Amino acid sequence: MKKLNKVALMFASVALATAAGAQTRVTAADGGNRIDNWVNGTGEIVWKNGTNELCWRNANWTPATAARGCDGALVAQAPAPAPAPMAAPAPGAAPAAPGARPPAPAAPQPPAATKVTYAADAFFDFDKSVLKPEGKAKLDDLVGKVKDINLEVIIAVGHTDSVGSDAYNQGLSVRRSEAVKAYL
């Protein structure tokens, strides 16, 4: 009987150690916690479906946490290397041939993504989809900041609470986003 108790105790200890190891969080290089919903615990493998075509997301996914190779349209591409400066022609050099073309202009820089976050209670009252005056003021401020920028896309991410059903909260989310869209 004592041998069975020792085996059970050893099994329970291993199970607890395994469960504790599964709860560890990945830490960032600066020592802070990092929420990474794309890669495994060691940061080496991007989680994909069985055919390696689609990346998995969880409820914490945002455009800011998009990984390279996944949702590439949302991740800013690395800028193209700048062309090497052209050397000035030597004095007394022959002029360019009449059929020579001027050098092509440099490629434009890819757009940079900027994340802006607002508290939901600043825009709407509980269970309502009508913009509050404070929400309108925040949207007016945002429009003032981006009016001189050529925007390609705005991604609005919003959530409701867990009080209502999924169908009701989805409808409320759509009504709220339509209210913001109409105001902008």
PDB file of C-alpha atoms in Angstrom, residues 11-151:
ATOM      1  CA  PHE A  11       2.375  11.042 -10.494  1.00  0.00           C
ATOM      2  CA  ALA A  12       0.573  13.990  -8.872  1.00  0.00           C
ATOM      3  CA  SER A  13       3.861  15.911  -8.551  1.00  0.00           C
ATOM      4  CA  VAL A  14       4.682  15.402 -12.225  1.00  0.00           C
ATOM      5  CA  ALA A  15       1.168  16.469 -13.229  1.00  0.00           C
ATOM      6  CA  LEU A  16       1.412  19.661 -11.140  1.00  0.00           C
ATOM      7  CA  ALA A  17       4.860  20.511 -12.527  1.00  0.00           C
ATOM      8  CA  THR A  18       3.602  20.011 -16.081  1.00  0.00           C
ATOM      9  CA  ALA A  19       0.557  22.197 -15.458  1.00  0.00           C
ATOM     10  CA  ALA A  20       2.741  24.931 -13.927  1.00  0.00           C
ATOM     11  CA  GLY A  21       5.074  24.861 -16.917  1.00  0.00           C
ATOM     12  CA  ALA A  22       2.146  25.243 -19.298  1.00  0.00           C
ATOM     13  CA  GLN A  23       1.118  28.468 -17.548  1.00  0.00           C
ATOM     14  CA  THR A  24       4.367  30.380 -18.089  1.00  0.00           C
ATOM     15  CA  ARG A  25       4.195  33.508 -20.226  1.00  0.00           C
ATOM     16  CA  VAL A  26       6.622  34.444 -22.946  1.00  0.00           C
ATOM     17  CA  THR A  27       8.571  37.546 -21.974  1.00  0.00           C
ATOM     18  CA  ALA A  28       9.745  40.250 -24.328  1.00  0.00           C
ATOM     19  CA  ALA A  29      13.402  41.216 -24.747  1.00  0.00           C
ATOM     20  CA  ASP A  30      12.910  44.165 -22.383  1.00  0.00           C
ATOM     21  CA  GLY A  31      11.606  41.824 -19.663  1.00  0.00           C
ATOM     22  CA  GLY A  32       7.929  42.793 -19.981  1.00  0.00           C
ATOM     23  CA  ASN A  33       5.109  40.436 -20.851  1.00  0.00           C
ATOM     24  CA  ARG A  34       4.409  39.995 -24.526  1.00  0.00           C
ATOM     25  CA  ILE A  35       1.025  39.043 -25.920  1.00  0.00           C
ATOM     26  CA  ASP A  36       1.792  37.073 -29.032  1.00  0.00           C
ATOM     27  CA  ASN A  37      -1.126  35.252 -30.551  1.00  0.00           C
ATOM     28  CA  TRP A  38       0.781  34.018 -33.582  1.00  0.00           C
ATOM     29  CA  VAL A  39       3.787  31.950 -32.554  1.00  0.00           C
ATOM     30  CA  ASN A  40       4.515  29.004 -30.317  1.00  0.00           C
ATOM     31  CA  GLY A  41       6.110  29.367 -26.900  1.00  0.00           C
ATOM     32  CA  THR A  42       9.665  29.529 -28.242  1.00  0.00           C
ATOM     33  CA  GLY A  43       8.780  32.137 -30.892  1.00  0.00           C
ATOM     34  CA  GLU A  44       9.998  29.976 -33.765  1.00  0.00           C
ATOM     35  CA  ILE A  45       6.865  28.609 -35.437  1.00  0.00           C
ATOM     36  CA  VAL A  46       3.931  30.638 -36.750  1.00  0.00           C
ATOM     37  CA  TRP A  47       0.735  28.683 -36.121  1.00  0.00           C
ATOM     38  CA  LYS A  48      -0.938  27.776 -39.425  1.00  0.00           C
ATOM     39  CA  ASN A  49      -3.647  25.435 -40.620  1.00  0.00           C
ATOM     40  CA  GLY A  50      -2.923  21.886 -41.800  1.00  0.00           C
ATOM     41  CA  THR A  51      -2.050  22.989 -45.345  1.00  0.00           C
ATOM     42  CA  ASN A  52       0.262  25.825 -44.176  1.00  0.00           C
ATOM     43  CA  GLU A  53      -1.820  28.401 -46.058  1.00  0.00           C
ATOM     44  CA  LEU A  54      -3.762  30.247 -43.356  1.00  0.00           C
ATOM     45  CA  CYS A  55      -2.535  31.639 -40.048  1.00  0.00           C
ATOM     46  CA  TRP A  56      -4.498  31.088 -36.864  1.00  0.00           C
ATOM     47  CA  ARG A  57      -5.784  34.036 -34.826  1.00  0.00           C
ATOM     48  CA  ASN A  58      -7.178  34.233 -31.346  1.00  0.00           C
ATOM     49  CA  ALA A  59      -9.437  36.763 -29.637  1.00  0.00           C
ATOM     50  CA  ASN A  60      -6.448  39.046 -28.892  1.00  0.00           C
ATOM     51  CA  TRP A  61      -5.584  39.584 -32.578  1.00  0.00           C
ATOM     52  CA  THR A  62      -5.316  43.178 -33.774  1.00  0.00           C
ATOM     53  CA  PRO A  63      -3.633  44.715 -36.821  1.00  0.00           C
ATOM     54  CA  ALA A  64      -0.806  45.740 -34.494  1.00  0.00           C
ATOM     55  CA  THR A  65      -0.107  42.093 -33.567  1.00  0.00           C
ATOM     56  CA  ALA A  66      -0.124  40.816 -37.154  1.00  0.00           C
ATOM     57  CA  ALA A  67       2.875  38.640 -37.961  1.00  0.00           C
ATOM     58  CA  ARG A  68       4.978  38.730 -41.111  1.00  0.00           C
ATOM     59  CA  GLY A  69       3.726  36.166 -43.561  1.00  0.00           C
ATOM     60  CA  CYS A  70       0.223  36.430 -42.125  1.00  0.00           C
ATOM     61  CA  ASP A  71      -2.161  39.182 -43.250  1.00  0.00           C
ATOM     62  CA  GLY A  72       0.633  40.774 -45.254  1.00  0.00           C
ATOM     63  CA  ALA A  73      -1.629  43.627 -46.357  1.00  0.00           C
ATOM     64  CA  LEU A  74      -1.874  44.765 -42.739  1.00  0.00           C
ATOM     65  CA  VAL A  75       1.860  44.593 -41.986  1.00  0.00           C
ATOM     66  CA  ALA A  76       4.027  47.415 -43.291  1.00  0.00           C
ATOM     67  CA  GLN A  77       6.573  46.158 -45.786  1.00  0.00           C
ATOM     68  CA  ALA A  78      10.255  46.865 -45.267  1.00  0.00           C
ATOM     69  CA  PRO A  79      11.254  50.039 -47.132  1.00  0.00           C
ATOM     70  CA  ALA A  80      13.128  49.564 -50.392  1.00  0.00           C
ATOM     71  CA  PRO A  81      16.819  50.401 -50.177  1.00  0.00           C
ATOM     72  CA  ALA A  82      17.626  53.910 -51.302  1.00  0.00           C
ATOM     73  CA  PRO A  83      19.381  54.171 -54.658  1.00  0.00           C
ATOM     74  CA  ALA A  84      23.084  54.949 -54.512  1.00  0.00           C
ATOM     75  CA  PRO A  85      23.873  58.630 -55.064  1.00  0.00           C
ATOM     76  CA  MET A  86      25.080  59.414 -58.554  1.00  0.00           C
ATOM     77  CA  ALA A  87      28.580  60.799 -58.902  1.00  0.00           C
ATOM     78  CA  ALA A  88      28.874  64.289 -60.347  1.00  0.00           C
ATOM     79  CA  PRO A  89      30.247  64.346 -63.910  1.00  0.00           C
ATOM     80  CA  ALA A  90      33.882  65.273 -64.218  1.00  0.00           C
ATOM     81  CA  PRO A  91      34.554  68.786 -65.456  1.00  0.00           C
ATOM     82  CA  GLY A  92      34.832  68.920 -69.206  1.00  0.00           C
ATOM     83  CA  ALA A  93      33.063  65.606 -69.625  1.00  0.00           C
ATOM     84  CA  ALA A  94      31.126  65.025 -72.789  1.00  0.00           C
ATOM     85  CA  PRO A  95      27.387  65.819 -72.606  1.00  0.00           C
ATOM     86  CA  ALA A  96      24.939  62.932 -72.436  1.00  0.00           C
ATOM     87  CA  ALA A  97      24.025  61.277 -75.709  1.00  0.00           C
ATOM     88  CA  PRO A  98      20.901  62.750 -77.320  1.00  0.00           C
ATOM     89  CA  GLY A  99      18.942  59.477 -77.030  1.00  0.00           C
ATOM     90  CA  ALA A 100      19.839  58.817 -73.375  1.00  0.00           C
ATOM     91  CA  ARG A 101      16.974  58.675 -70.886  1.00  0.00           C
ATOM     92  CA  PRO A 102      17.072  60.481 -67.533  1.00  0.00           C
ATOM     93  CA  PRO A 103      17.303  58.216 -64.465  1.00  0.00           C
ATOM     94  CA  ALA A 104      14.011  56.833 -63.158  1.00  0.00           C
ATOM     95  CA  PRO A 105      12.581  58.566 -60.062  1.00  0.00           C
ATOM     96  CA  ALA A 106      12.963  56.784 -56.719  1.00  0.00           C
ATOM     97  CA  ALA A 107      10.157  54.456 -55.640  1.00  0.00           C
ATOM     98  CA  PRO A 108       7.752  55.994 -53.098  1.00  0.00           C
ATOM     99  CA  GLN A 109       8.013  54.862 -49.479  1.00  0.00           C
ATOM    100  CA  PRO A 110       5.393  52.319 -48.389  1.00  0.00           C
ATOM    101  CA  PRO A 111       2.721  53.700 -46.056  1.00  0.00           C
ATOM    102  CA  ALA A 112       3.268  53.451 -42.334  1.00  0.00           C
ATOM    103  CA  ALA A 113       0.542  52.080 -40.073  1.00  0.00           C
ATOM    104  CA  THR A 114      -0.479  54.026 -36.976  1.00  0.00           C
ATOM    105  CA  LYS A 115      -2.631  52.637 -34.187  1.00  0.00           C
ATOM    106  CA  VAL A 116      -5.032  54.942 -32.347  1.00  0.00           C
ATOM    107  CA  THR A 117      -7.015  53.653 -29.361  1.00  0.00           C
ATOM    108  CA  TYR A 118     -10.039  55.220 -27.671  1.00  0.00           C
ATOM    109  CA  ALA A 119     -12.043  54.038 -24.673  1.00  0.00           C
ATOM    110  CA  ALA A 120     -15.460  52.765 -25.723  1.00  0.00           C
ATOM    111  CA  ASP A 121     -17.330  54.640 -23.000  1.00  0.00           C
ATOM    112  CA  ALA A 122     -16.155  57.926 -24.532  1.00  0.00           C
ATOM    113  CA  PHE A 123     -18.248  57.281 -27.639  1.00  0.00           C
ATOM    114  CA  PHE A 124     -21.435  55.523 -26.522  1.00  0.00           C
ATOM    115  CA  ASP A 125     -23.658  55.088 -23.511  1.00  0.00           C
ATOM    116  CA  PHE A 126     -24.384  51.562 -22.301  1.00  0.00           C
ATOM    117  CA  ASP A 127     -26.515  49.617 -24.805  1.00  0.00           C
ATOM    118  CA  LYS A 128     -26.745  52.620 -27.156  1.00  0.00           C
ATOM    119  CA  SER A 129     -25.477  53.294 -30.666  1.00  0.00           C
ATOM    120  CA  VAL A 130     -25.853  57.104 -30.667  1.00  0.00           C
ATOM    121  CA  LEU A 131     -22.563  59.017 -30.469  1.00  0.00           C
ATOM    122  CA  LYS A 132     -22.101  61.053 -27.300  1.00  0.00           C
ATOM    123  CA  PRO A 133     -20.818  64.664 -27.575  1.00  0.00           C
ATOM    124  CA  GLU A 134     -17.466  63.581 -26.071  1.00  0.00           C
ATOM    125  CA  GLY A 135     -17.186  60.908 -28.768  1.00  0.00           C
ATOM    126  CA  LYS A 136     -17.914  63.432 -31.491  1.00  0.00           C
ATOM    127  CA  ALA A 137     -15.215  65.718 -30.059  1.00  0.00           C
ATOM    128  CA  LYS A 138     -12.669  62.861 -30.113  1.00  0.00           C
ATOM    129  CA  LEU A 139     -13.596  62.011 -33.705  1.00  0.00           C
ATOM    130  CA  ASP A 140     -13.296  65.697 -34.674  1.00  0.00           C
ATOM    131  CA  ASP A 141      -9.812  65.731 -33.114  1.00  0.00           C
ATOM    132  CA  LEU A 142      -8.873  62.593 -35.058  1.00  0.00           C
ATOM    133  CA  VAL A 143     -10.119  64.100 -38.327  1.00  0.00           C
ATOM    134  CA  GLY A 144      -8.077  67.243 -37.621  1.00  0.00           C
ATOM    135  CA  LYS A 145      -4.940  65.127 -37.187  1.00  0.00           C
ATOM    136  CA  VAL A 146      -5.381  63.064 -40.353  1.00  0.00           C
ATOM    137  CA  LYS A 147      -6.840  65.621 -42.750  1.00  0.00           C
ATOM    138  CA  ASP A 148      -3.483  66.201 -44.477  1.00  0.00           C
ATOM    139  CA  ILE A 149      -2.730  62.479 -44.789  1.00  0.00           C
ATOM    140  CA  ASN A 150      -3.680  60.355 -47.781  1.00  0.00           C
ATOM    141  CA  LEU A 151      -5.454  57.519 -45.950  1.00  0.00           C
TER     142      LEU A 151
END
